[in-house]
Amino acid sequence: MTSTTIPVEPFDFVIFGGTGDLAERKLLPALYQRQKAGQFSEPTRIFGASRSELSDDAFREFARKAIAEHVPAADIEDGQVERFLKRVVYVQVDARSGEGFSQLKDAIGDTDRIRAFYLAVAPSLFGDIASNLEKARLVTPASRIIVEKPIGRDLASARELNDAIGRVFDEQQIFRIDHYLGKETVQNLMVLRFANALYEPLWNSAHIDHVQITVAESVGLEGRVSYYDKAGALRDMVQNHMLQLLCLVAMEAPAALDADAVRDEKLKVLRALKRVNGSDSSKLTVRGQYKAGASAGGAVKSYADELGQESGTETFVAIKAEIENWRWAGVPFYLRTGKRLAERVSEIVIEFKPIPHSIFEESAGNIVANQLVIRLQPDEGVKQFIMIKDPGPGGMRLRNVALDMSFAQAFDVRNPDAYERLIMDVVRGNQTLFMRRDEVEAAWRWIDPILEAWDENQQGVQGYTSGTWGPSGSIALIERDGRTWHESI
Ligand code: BG6
């Protein structure tokens, strides 16, 4: 099967932080891939903007290197690269003082074309950039602004950031990226639920025992020392990616696949999350920090050694969450995420309730409750575990096997990076996969009390050896309820 590409209107794409890590690793490679796929209409232009003094040619070299290093070799075609570099321009700007914004305006010119300002910079610059764009009269009705997480470090700071951007841009022009929403399998979650009649009747507390969401990484700090140590896993992964996944699993069917219908349903889930009170935090949450150990590449240092000092920041978190509504009352959602874990794997496991009564002899073997496993990465796919009879003579022996749908095997298409889809959605003006202001703030409203409880109860981090599945407290969190973390991971 092949994919189809529908071209988008011509657009001007301005990257603030144009010489930074995100531009290099994700944005320029993603734009290149969309050009190569034939999705651009002409004239489409890309502007790098940052504080460094750089010529157009020097920035083109930066873009060439970004493509060489971050696009798979099989996708690099000299002709395509040259075409891409021709659309790339550089403008030196100072986000704080506003210097360079008038040059940016001259470079872009007076057009009513779609204009996308991508803020790949520290959140402390969001407000300044928005107001400098306004002062330089760069904001047109066809303009959009794209911001990356972290959007705040708590509810109050998120509100400030949202206010600062909202003074210049309407909510319909603001695209808050959560790149997990651009992942292929995350989108498939909606299709699985709402394009099949099979699951939806079972998708509730009468038939589902519990849900597990795991986002495990094998990498450590990756040089993001100053950001990560101030954030920690709860802010870095749970407030955004994990809660978005939880929403997609738990939300009611939206009336249509339009941005507000989907986001209204996600918001209801966030609002229904049971607040973690101070006294419950040690029962419902686990914080961990990696110690020295081994990863796939060999021996690795502890978090403190990577950081160069002792720290109380968590690199792992597990939470038992509950959604207080009719559909989900009594169904725990176990979340866990961490760095330097045994493998890089992201999975959602829906475990159905056990059968009410077995007609089989004990000697036939255990009857395992059905599980639906949605694998987000790597090896994207869906597995539905069911009980079958072991084939062959020798009596009735039962076996738990997976109906296994691996997307890579089933479809002969490249799996695009999340940023490719998200950037094209920005150009199309489709906000379905972006977080609305009230969603971000509702997520913080649930996270803030956890942070406060950790503080009040002085709930410290439990050490775990790098290359394992996290601290023993995480195993205890789920086993206390007579359940276990899904094993194929
Ligand atoms: C980012 C986090 O949002 O997501 C990182 O800040 C994390 O800490 C990354 O490594 C994980 O993304 P992915 O797409 O590699 O699963």
Short mmCIF file of C-alpha atoms and ligand atoms in Angstrom, two decimals:
data_model
loop_
_atom_site.label_atom_id
_atom_site.label_comp_id
_atom_site.label_asym_id
_atom_site.label_seq_id
_atom_site.Cartn_x
_atom_site.Cartn_y
_atom_site.Cartn_z
CA MET A 1 0.00 0.00 0.00
CA THR A 2 1.26 3.50 -0.68
CA SER A 3 0.52 6.87 0.87
CA THR A 4 -0.95 9.84 -0.94
CA THR A 5 0.24 13.40 -0.59
CA ILE A 6 -2.04 16.39 -0.94
CA PRO A 7 -0.07 19.60 -1.61
CA VAL A 8 -0.57 22.54 0.74
CA GLU A 9 -0.75 26.24 -0.19
CA PRO A 10 2.54 28.15 -0.50
CA PHE A 11 3.78 29.35 2.90
CA ASP A 12 6.55 31.25 4.66
CA PHE A 13 8.01 29.35 7.59
CA VAL A 14 10.07 31.31 10.10
CA ILE A 15 12.10 29.37 12.67
CA PHE A 16 13.14 31.37 15.74
CA GLY A 17 16.01 29.39 17.20
CA GLY A 18 16.90 28.58 13.58
CA THR A 19 20.40 27.42 14.48
CA GLY A 20 19.30 25.40 17.49
CA ASP A 21 18.96 21.73 18.23
CA LEU A 22 15.27 21.38 17.33
CA ALA A 23 15.73 23.13 13.98
CA GLU A 24 18.67 20.89 13.20
CA ARG A 25 17.31 17.54 14.35
CA LYS A 26 13.62 17.88 13.56
CA LEU A 27 12.32 20.96 11.75
CA LEU A 28 14.67 21.28 8.77
CA PRO A 29 14.71 17.51 8.13
CA ALA A 30 10.89 17.39 8.39
CA LEU A 31 10.49 20.29 5.94
CA TYR A 32 12.91 18.62 3.54
CA GLN A 33 10.91 15.39 3.65
CA ARG A 34 7.65 17.20 2.89
CA GLN A 35 9.24 18.95 -0.07
CA LYS A 36 10.57 15.62 -1.31
CA ALA A 37 7.13 14.07 -0.90
CA GLY A 38 5.79 16.75 -3.25
CA GLN A 39 3.70 18.53 -0.64
CA PHE A 40 5.00 22.07 -1.21
CA SER A 41 3.49 24.51 -3.67
CA GLU A 42 5.64 27.35 -4.91
CA PRO A 43 6.84 29.73 -3.75
CA THR A 44 7.41 28.27 -0.29
CA ARG A 45 10.16 29.87 1.76
CA ILE A 46 11.97 29.02 4.98
CA PHE A 47 13.56 31.67 7.17
CA GLY A 48 16.07 30.87 9.89
CA ALA A 49 16.09 33.53 12.60
CA SER A 50 18.40 33.64 15.59
CA ARG A 51 20.88 35.78 17.46
CA SER A 52 23.98 34.44 15.71
CA GLU A 53 25.57 36.54 13.02
CA LEU A 54 25.36 34.33 9.95
CA SER A 55 25.21 34.76 6.18
CA ASP A 56 22.50 33.10 4.10
CA ASP A 57 25.15 30.75 2.78
CA ALA A 58 26.35 29.80 6.24
CA PHE A 59 22.78 29.02 7.28
CA ARG A 60 22.29 26.97 4.11
CA GLU A 61 25.36 24.97 5.10
CA PHE A 62 23.79 24.43 8.53
CA ALA A 63 20.61 23.20 6.81
CA ARG A 64 22.58 20.97 4.45
CA LYS A 65 24.34 19.36 7.42
CA ALA A 66 21.08 18.98 9.31
CA ILE A 67 19.63 17.06 6.36
CA ALA A 68 22.77 14.97 5.88
CA GLU A 69 22.82 13.96 9.52
CA HIS A 70 19.15 13.61 10.36
CA VAL A 71 17.46 12.38 7.19
CA PRO A 72 17.92 8.69 6.38
CA ALA A 73 20.53 8.30 3.62
CA ALA A 74 18.00 6.60 1.33
CA ASP A 75 15.87 9.76 1.31
CA ILE A 76 18.67 12.17 0.45
CA GLU A 77 18.65 13.20 -3.21
CA ASP A 78 21.10 15.87 -4.33
CA GLY A 79 18.59 17.62 -6.59
CA GLN A 80 16.02 17.78 -3.79
CA VAL A 81 18.60 19.12 -1.32
CA GLU A 82 19.65 21.89 -3.72
CA ARG A 83 16.01 22.83 -4.36
CA PHE A 84 15.44 22.92 -0.62
CA LEU A 85 18.46 25.12 0.10
CA LYS A 86 17.31 27.65 -2.50
CA ARG A 87 14.23 28.37 -0.40
CA VAL A 88 16.25 28.94 2.77
CA VAL A 89 17.13 32.46 3.99
CA TYR A 90 18.68 33.72 7.23
CA VAL A 91 17.86 36.82 9.27
CA GLN A 92 19.69 37.85 12.45
CA VAL A 93 17.25 38.87 15.18
CA ASP A 94 17.36 39.61 18.87
CA ALA A 95 14.17 38.35 20.45
CA ARG A 96 14.49 40.57 23.52
CA SER A 97 15.43 43.92 22.03
CA GLY A 98 13.48 43.45 18.81
CA GLU A 99 16.52 44.21 16.71
CA GLY A 100 16.33 42.56 13.30
CA PHE A 101 12.53 42.24 13.22
CA SER A 102 12.21 45.00 10.63
CA GLN A 103 14.80 43.20 8.47
CA LEU A 104 12.71 40.08 8.87
CA LYS A 105 9.70 42.04 7.69
CA ASP A 106 11.65 43.29 4.65
CA ALA A 107 12.84 39.77 3.87
CA ILE A 108 9.31 38.38 4.01
CA GLY A 109 7.73 41.33 2.22
CA ASP A 110 4.07 42.30 2.14
CA THR A 111 2.17 39.18 1.29
CA ASP A 112 -1.06 37.65 2.42
CA ARG A 113 0.46 34.19 2.16
CA ILE A 114 0.34 31.76 5.07
CA ARG A 115 3.00 32.69 7.58
CA ALA A 116 4.12 30.29 10.32
CA PHE A 117 6.33 31.49 13.17
CA TYR A 118 7.91 28.53 14.93
CA LEU A 119 9.29 29.36 18.38
CA ALA A 120 12.05 26.79 18.87
CA VAL A 121 13.42 28.85 21.75
CA ALA A 122 13.22 28.96 25.55
CA PRO A 123 9.67 29.74 26.78
CA SER A 124 11.01 32.84 28.53
CA LEU A 125 11.28 34.38 25.03
CA PHE A 126 7.73 33.55 23.85
CA GLY A 127 6.20 36.80 25.07
CA ASP A 128 8.99 39.00 23.69
CA ILE A 129 8.90 37.38 20.29
CA ALA A 130 5.12 37.68 20.05
CA SER A 131 5.18 41.36 20.94
CA ASN A 132 8.13 42.11 18.64
CA LEU A 133 6.31 40.40 15.78
CA GLU A 134 3.34 42.62 16.47
CA LYS A 135 5.43 45.80 16.72
CA ALA A 136 7.11 45.02 13.39
CA ARG A 137 3.64 44.44 11.85
CA LEU A 138 4.57 40.94 10.92
CA VAL A 139 1.34 39.40 12.20
CA THR A 140 -1.25 39.04 9.44
CA PRO A 141 -4.63 37.26 9.53
CA ALA A 142 -2.93 34.31 7.79
CA SER A 143 -0.21 34.07 10.45
CA ARG A 144 0.15 31.23 12.93
CA ILE A 145 2.49 30.82 15.89
CA ILE A 146 3.82 27.46 16.98
CA VAL A 147 5.15 26.89 20.48
CA GLU A 148 6.93 23.93 21.97
CA LYS A 149 6.56 22.59 25.45
CA PRO A 150 7.31 23.24 28.25
CA ILE A 151 4.37 25.62 28.45
CA GLY A 152 5.06 26.71 31.99
CA ARG A 153 6.31 24.80 35.00
CA ASP A 154 2.98 25.02 36.82
CA LEU A 155 -0.50 26.42 36.24
CA ALA A 156 0.42 30.01 37.13
CA SER A 157 3.41 30.21 34.78
CA ALA A 158 1.47 28.43 31.99
CA ARG A 159 -1.23 31.08 32.30
CA GLU A 160 1.34 33.85 32.03
CA LEU A 161 2.82 32.35 28.87
CA ASN A 162 -0.61 31.80 27.35
CA ASP A 163 -1.57 35.38 28.19
CA ALA A 164 1.62 36.76 26.63
CA ILE A 165 1.04 34.90 23.36
CA GLY A 166 -2.70 35.50 23.47
CA ARG A 167 -2.21 39.27 23.59
CA VAL A 168 -0.98 39.10 19.99
CA PHE A 169 -2.45 35.94 18.47
CA ASP A 170 -6.00 34.57 18.56
CA GLU A 171 -6.42 31.05 19.92
CA GLN A 172 -7.15 29.88 16.32
CA GLN A 173 -3.65 31.07 15.36
CA ILE A 174 -1.83 29.35 18.24
CA PHE A 175 -0.45 25.85 17.68
CA ARG A 176 0.88 24.26 20.88
CA ILE A 177 2.89 21.25 19.84
CA ASP A 178 2.80 17.95 21.63
CA HIS A 179 4.76 15.86 19.20
CA TYR A 180 3.24 12.64 20.56
CA LEU A 181 -0.03 13.63 18.90
CA GLY A 182 1.74 13.56 15.53
CA LYS A 183 2.92 9.98 15.93
CA GLU A 184 1.33 7.55 13.51
CA THR A 185 0.06 5.08 16.10
CA VAL A 186 -1.31 7.79 18.34
CA GLN A 187 -3.54 8.81 15.46
CA ASN A 188 -4.37 5.20 14.89
CA LEU A 189 -5.72 5.03 18.40
CA MET A 190 -8.62 7.22 17.30
CA VAL A 191 -9.20 5.09 14.22
CA LEU A 192 -9.04 1.88 16.23
CA ARG A 193 -11.62 3.20 18.66
CA PHE A 194 -13.94 5.10 16.36
CA ALA A 195 -13.73 3.35 12.99
CA ASN A 196 -14.39 -0.12 14.41
CA ALA A 197 -17.60 -1.28 15.99
CA LEU A 198 -15.78 -4.03 17.85
CA TYR A 199 -14.15 -2.24 20.75
CA GLU A 200 -16.38 0.64 21.67
CA PRO A 201 -19.12 -1.42 23.37
CA LEU A 202 -16.43 -2.95 25.60
CA TRP A 203 -14.56 0.30 26.21
CA ASN A 204 -15.72 1.00 29.76
CA SER A 205 -15.52 -0.08 33.37
CA ALA A 206 -17.91 -3.01 32.86
CA HIS A 207 -15.37 -4.74 30.60
CA ILE A 208 -11.97 -3.14 31.13
CA ASP A 209 -10.02 -4.03 34.24
CA HIS A 210 -7.31 -1.41 33.93
CA VAL A 211 -5.13 0.51 31.48
CA GLN A 212 -1.33 0.81 31.44
CA ILE A 213 0.55 3.54 29.62
CA THR A 214 4.32 3.15 29.45
CA VAL A 215 6.72 5.56 27.77
CA ALA A 216 10.17 4.13 28.44
CA GLU A 217 13.39 5.62 27.15
CA SER A 218 16.85 4.10 27.18
CA VAL A 219 18.63 7.45 26.81
CA GLY A 220 19.77 9.59 29.72
CA LEU A 221 20.10 13.35 29.93
CA GLU A 222 21.42 13.84 26.38
CA GLY A 223 23.16 17.05 27.33
CA ARG A 224 19.91 18.82 28.33
CA VAL A 225 21.26 19.34 31.82
CA SER A 226 19.92 22.73 32.77
CA TYR A 227 16.42 22.22 31.36
CA TYR A 228 15.88 18.68 32.60
CA ASP A 229 17.06 19.11 36.15
CA LYS A 230 14.59 21.94 36.65
CA ALA A 231 11.78 19.97 35.01
CA GLY A 232 11.94 16.27 35.92
CA ALA A 233 9.90 13.45 34.41
CA LEU A 234 6.52 14.61 35.73
CA ARG A 235 6.72 17.98 33.98
CA ASP A 236 8.72 16.74 30.99
CA MET A 237 6.61 13.72 30.03
CA VAL A 238 3.47 13.27 32.15
CA GLN A 239 1.97 16.78 32.01
CA ASN A 240 1.89 16.61 28.23
CA HIS A 241 2.61 13.36 26.33
CA MET A 242 1.29 10.85 28.86
CA LEU A 243 -1.85 12.81 29.68
CA GLN A 244 -2.57 13.30 25.99
CA LEU A 245 -2.34 9.53 25.48
CA LEU A 246 -4.59 8.98 28.47
CA CYS A 247 -7.13 11.41 27.00
CA LEU A 248 -7.20 9.63 23.65
CA VAL A 249 -7.82 6.30 25.36
CA ALA A 250 -10.44 7.64 27.74
CA MET A 251 -12.36 10.33 25.84
CA GLU A 252 -15.93 9.96 24.58
CA ALA A 253 -16.42 9.80 20.81
CA PRO A 254 -16.30 13.35 19.48
CA ALA A 255 -19.18 14.26 17.18
CA ALA A 256 -16.72 14.91 14.36
CA LEU A 257 -13.00 14.90 13.77
CA ASP A 258 -12.71 18.64 14.02
CA ALA A 259 -10.33 20.43 16.32
CA ASP A 260 -12.77 21.72 18.89
CA ALA A 261 -14.92 18.59 19.01
CA VAL A 262 -11.84 16.45 19.76
CA ARG A 263 -10.33 18.90 22.19
CA ASP A 264 -13.60 19.38 24.07
CA GLU A 265 -13.70 15.64 24.73
CA LYS A 266 -10.06 15.51 25.87
CA LEU A 267 -10.68 18.43 28.18
CA LYS A 268 -13.55 16.59 29.89
CA VAL A 269 -11.20 13.71 30.68
CA LEU A 270 -8.56 16.02 32.14
CA ARG A 271 -11.19 17.68 34.29
CA ALA A 272 -12.43 14.30 35.53
CA LEU A 273 -9.01 13.13 36.72
CA LYS A 274 -9.11 12.44 40.43
CA ARG A 275 -6.92 14.86 42.28
CA VAL A 276 -3.96 13.29 44.08
CA ASN A 277 -4.19 14.57 47.65
CA GLY A 278 -1.19 15.11 49.85
CA SER A 279 -1.83 12.10 52.03
CA ASP A 280 -2.23 9.77 49.01
CA SER A 281 0.84 10.80 47.08
CA SER A 282 3.14 8.09 48.41
CA LYS A 283 0.50 5.42 47.65
CA LEU A 284 -0.36 6.71 44.18
CA THR A 285 2.95 8.01 42.86
CA VAL A 286 6.56 6.81 42.70
CA ARG A 287 9.56 8.96 41.88
CA GLY A 288 12.83 7.45 40.76
CA GLN A 289 16.28 8.52 39.67
CA TYR A 290 18.72 6.39 37.71
CA LYS A 291 21.93 5.11 39.19
CA ALA A 292 24.92 3.85 37.26
CA GLY A 293 24.31 0.68 35.27
CA ALA A 294 24.32 -0.62 31.74
CA SER A 295 22.40 0.37 28.65
CA ALA A 296 22.53 -1.14 25.16
CA GLY A 297 25.70 0.84 24.45
CA GLY A 298 27.60 -0.36 27.58
CA ALA A 299 28.21 1.07 31.04
CA VAL A 300 26.48 4.36 31.84
CA LYS A 301 26.85 6.91 34.63
CA SER A 302 24.34 7.80 37.30
CA TYR A 303 22.11 10.85 36.85
CA ALA A 304 24.08 12.73 39.51
CA ASP A 305 27.35 11.97 37.72
CA GLU A 306 25.93 13.05 34.37
CA LEU A 307 24.67 16.22 36.01
CA GLY A 308 27.87 16.84 37.94
CA GLN A 309 26.08 17.20 41.29
CA GLU A 310 23.55 15.53 43.59
CA SER A 311 19.95 16.30 42.70
CA GLY A 312 16.46 15.49 43.90
CA THR A 313 14.94 15.57 40.39
CA GLU A 314 13.03 12.49 39.24
CA THR A 315 14.03 10.74 36.01
CA PHE A 316 11.23 8.20 36.48
CA VAL A 317 7.66 8.50 37.58
CA ALA A 318 4.84 6.00 38.00
CA ILE A 319 1.31 7.09 38.87
CA LYS A 320 -1.96 5.34 39.52
CA ALA A 321 -4.52 7.71 38.04
CA GLU A 322 -8.29 7.51 38.16
CA ILE A 323 -10.95 9.16 36.05
CA GLU A 324 -14.07 10.05 37.95
CA ASN A 325 -16.85 9.63 35.43
CA TRP A 326 -19.45 7.02 34.47
CA ARG A 327 -17.32 5.31 31.86
CA TRP A 328 -14.18 4.88 33.93
CA ALA A 329 -15.08 4.84 37.63
CA GLY A 330 -13.02 2.13 39.32
CA VAL A 331 -10.65 1.53 36.36
CA PRO A 332 -7.10 2.50 37.27
CA PHE A 333 -4.83 4.01 34.64
CA TYR A 334 -1.25 3.12 35.55
CA LEU A 335 1.26 5.50 33.99
CA ARG A 336 5.02 5.09 33.98
CA THR A 337 7.81 6.85 32.19
CA GLY A 338 11.51 7.14 32.73
CA LYS A 339 14.97 7.60 31.31
CA ARG A 340 17.69 4.93 31.21
CA LEU A 341 15.16 2.12 31.34
CA ALA A 342 15.72 -1.34 29.91
CA GLU A 343 14.44 -0.48 26.42
CA ARG A 344 12.98 2.34 24.37
CA VAL A 345 9.35 1.41 24.13
CA SER A 346 6.01 3.20 24.31
CA GLU A 347 2.90 1.12 24.73
CA ILE A 348 -0.69 1.38 25.80
CA VAL A 349 -2.14 -1.80 27.27
CA ILE A 350 -5.88 -2.23 27.69
CA GLU A 351 -6.52 -5.18 29.95
CA PHE A 352 -10.05 -6.57 29.78
CA LYS A 353 -11.80 -8.22 32.72
CA PRO A 354 -11.32 -11.95 33.30
CA ILE A 355 -14.00 -14.36 32.11
CA PRO A 356 -16.68 -14.90 34.77
CA HIS A 357 -16.43 -18.71 34.88
CA SER A 358 -14.13 -21.29 33.33
CA ILE A 359 -15.49 -24.48 31.79
CA PHE A 360 -11.97 -25.87 31.35
CA GLU A 361 -10.06 -28.21 33.66
CA GLU A 362 -7.22 -26.65 35.60
CA SER A 363 -4.82 -28.91 33.71
CA ALA A 364 -5.74 -27.04 30.50
CA GLY A 365 -3.66 -24.13 31.81
CA ASN A 366 -4.37 -20.62 32.98
CA ILE A 367 -6.89 -18.45 31.24
CA VAL A 368 -5.27 -15.07 30.85
CA ALA A 369 -7.45 -11.95 30.62
CA ASN A 370 -7.51 -10.48 27.08
CA GLN A 371 -5.15 -7.62 26.43
CA LEU A 372 -5.07 -5.12 23.62
CA VAL A 373 -1.55 -3.75 23.24
CA ILE A 374 -1.04 -0.62 21.17
CA ARG A 375 2.64 -0.17 20.43
CA LEU A 376 3.55 3.43 19.68
CA GLN A 377 7.26 2.91 19.14
CA PRO A 378 9.39 1.24 18.01
CA ASP A 379 7.75 -1.44 15.76
CA GLU A 380 4.44 0.40 15.62
CA GLY A 381 1.47 -1.89 15.65
CA VAL A 382 -1.45 -3.40 17.49
CA LYS A 383 -1.63 -6.78 19.19
CA GLN A 384 -4.82 -8.33 20.43
CA PHE A 385 -4.05 -11.16 22.82
CA ILE A 386 -6.64 -13.94 22.87
CA MET A 387 -6.87 -17.44 24.32
CA ILE A 388 -6.77 -20.29 21.81
CA LYS A 389 -6.49 -24.06 21.95
CA ASP A 390 -2.96 -25.26 21.50
CA PRO A 391 -3.10 -26.98 18.11
CA GLY A 392 -2.73 -30.74 17.81
CA PRO A 393 -3.84 -33.82 19.69
CA GLY A 394 -3.18 -34.35 23.38
CA GLY A 395 -6.28 -32.83 24.89
CA MET A 396 -7.42 -29.35 25.58
CA ARG A 397 -4.47 -27.09 26.35
CA LEU A 398 -5.02 -23.34 26.35
CA ARG A 399 -2.61 -20.73 25.07
CA ASN A 400 -2.49 -16.92 25.12
CA VAL A 401 -1.45 -15.69 21.66
CA ALA A 402 -1.44 -12.36 19.86
CA LEU A 403 -3.27 -11.39 16.70
CA ASP A 404 -0.36 -9.32 15.58
CA MET A 405 -0.64 -6.32 13.28
CA SER A 406 2.75 -4.79 12.63
CA PHE A 407 2.35 -1.63 10.57
CA ALA A 408 5.86 -1.86 9.10
CA GLN A 409 5.13 -5.34 7.76
CA ALA A 410 1.64 -4.54 6.54
CA PHE A 411 2.33 -1.26 4.76
CA ASP A 412 5.17 -0.47 2.46
CA VAL A 413 5.45 3.20 3.37
CA ARG A 414 7.94 5.30 5.25
CA ASN A 415 6.65 6.20 8.70
CA PRO A 416 6.93 10.00 8.70
CA ASP A 417 8.32 11.78 11.73
CA ALA A 418 5.65 13.40 13.90
CA TYR A 419 6.97 16.87 13.02
CA GLU A 420 6.27 16.34 9.31
CA ARG A 421 2.58 15.82 9.92
CA LEU A 422 2.33 18.55 12.54
CA ILE A 423 4.04 21.21 10.42
CA MET A 424 1.75 20.46 7.49
CA ASP A 425 -1.26 20.67 9.81
CA VAL A 426 -0.08 24.13 10.89
CA VAL A 427 0.02 25.22 7.27
CA ARG A 428 -3.44 23.78 6.66
CA GLY A 429 -4.67 25.52 9.80
CA ASN A 430 -5.86 22.25 11.34
CA GLN A 431 -5.57 22.42 15.15
CA THR A 432 -6.90 18.94 15.96
CA LEU A 433 -3.48 17.61 16.96
CA PHE A 434 -2.48 20.68 18.96
CA MET A 435 -3.26 21.51 22.56
CA ARG A 436 -5.81 24.18 23.27
CA ARG A 437 -5.12 26.63 26.07
CA ASP A 438 -7.72 25.16 28.42
CA GLU A 439 -6.28 21.65 27.92
CA VAL A 440 -2.78 22.71 28.89
CA GLU A 441 -4.10 24.49 31.94
CA ALA A 442 -6.35 21.59 32.96
CA ALA A 443 -3.34 19.27 32.77
CA TRP A 444 -1.38 21.55 35.08
CA ARG A 445 -4.35 21.69 37.44
CA TRP A 446 -3.90 17.94 37.97
CA ILE A 447 -0.07 18.03 38.04
CA ASP A 448 0.31 20.93 40.48
CA PRO A 449 -1.13 19.08 43.52
CA ILE A 450 1.25 16.16 42.86
CA LEU A 451 4.21 18.52 42.84
CA GLU A 452 2.92 20.16 46.01
CA ALA A 453 2.39 16.81 47.71
CA TRP A 454 5.92 15.67 46.87
CA ASP A 455 7.18 18.84 48.38
CA GLU A 456 5.06 18.72 51.52
CA ASN A 457 5.67 15.02 52.16
CA GLN A 458 9.32 15.30 51.20
CA GLN A 459 8.71 12.35 48.90
CA GLY A 460 12.20 11.77 47.55
CA VAL A 461 13.47 9.80 44.58
CA GLN A 462 14.08 6.05 44.80
CA GLY A 463 17.26 4.95 43.04
CA TYR A 464 17.07 2.45 40.18
CA THR A 465 19.87 0.83 38.27
CA SER A 466 20.18 2.08 34.69
CA GLY A 467 18.99 -0.54 32.24
CA THR A 468 16.18 -1.86 34.48
CA TRP A 469 12.46 -1.07 34.57
CA GLY A 470 12.70 1.55 37.31
CA PRO A 471 12.53 1.49 41.10
CA SER A 472 10.95 -1.40 42.99
CA GLY A 473 8.27 1.03 44.17
CA SER A 474 6.88 1.07 40.63
CA ILE A 475 6.38 -2.69 40.72
CA ALA A 476 4.83 -2.43 44.18
CA LEU A 477 2.47 0.33 42.97
CA ILE A 478 0.70 -2.03 40.56
CA GLU A 479 1.24 -5.35 42.40
CA ARG A 480 -0.42 -3.97 45.48
CA ASP A 481 -3.60 -4.05 43.39
CA GLY A 482 -2.99 -7.65 42.30
CA ARG A 483 -1.86 -6.61 38.81
CA THR A 484 1.48 -6.58 36.98
CA TRP A 485 3.12 -4.42 34.36
CA HIS A 486 2.68 -5.91 30.90
CA GLU A 487 5.49 -8.30 30.17
CA SER A 488 6.34 -8.11 26.50
CA ILE A 489 8.21 -4.93 27.34
C1 BG6 B 1 10.37 15.23 24.77
C2 BG6 B 1 11.02 15.23 26.11
O1 BG6 B 1 9.19 15.99 24.79
O2 BG6 B 1 10.07 13.89 24.38
C3 BG6 B 1 12.26 14.37 26.11
O3 BG6 B 1 11.35 16.55 26.49
C4 BG6 B 1 11.96 12.99 25.58
O4 BG6 B 1 12.83 14.29 27.41
C5 BG6 B 1 11.20 13.06 24.26
O5 BG6 B 1 13.19 12.32 25.40
C6 BG6 B 1 10.74 11.69 23.83
O6 BG6 B 1 10.23 11.75 22.53
P1 BG6 B 1 10.24 10.49 21.58
O7 BG6 B 1 9.52 10.96 20.35
O8 BG6 B 1 11.68 10.15 21.34
O9 BG6 B 1 9.52 9.41 22.29
#
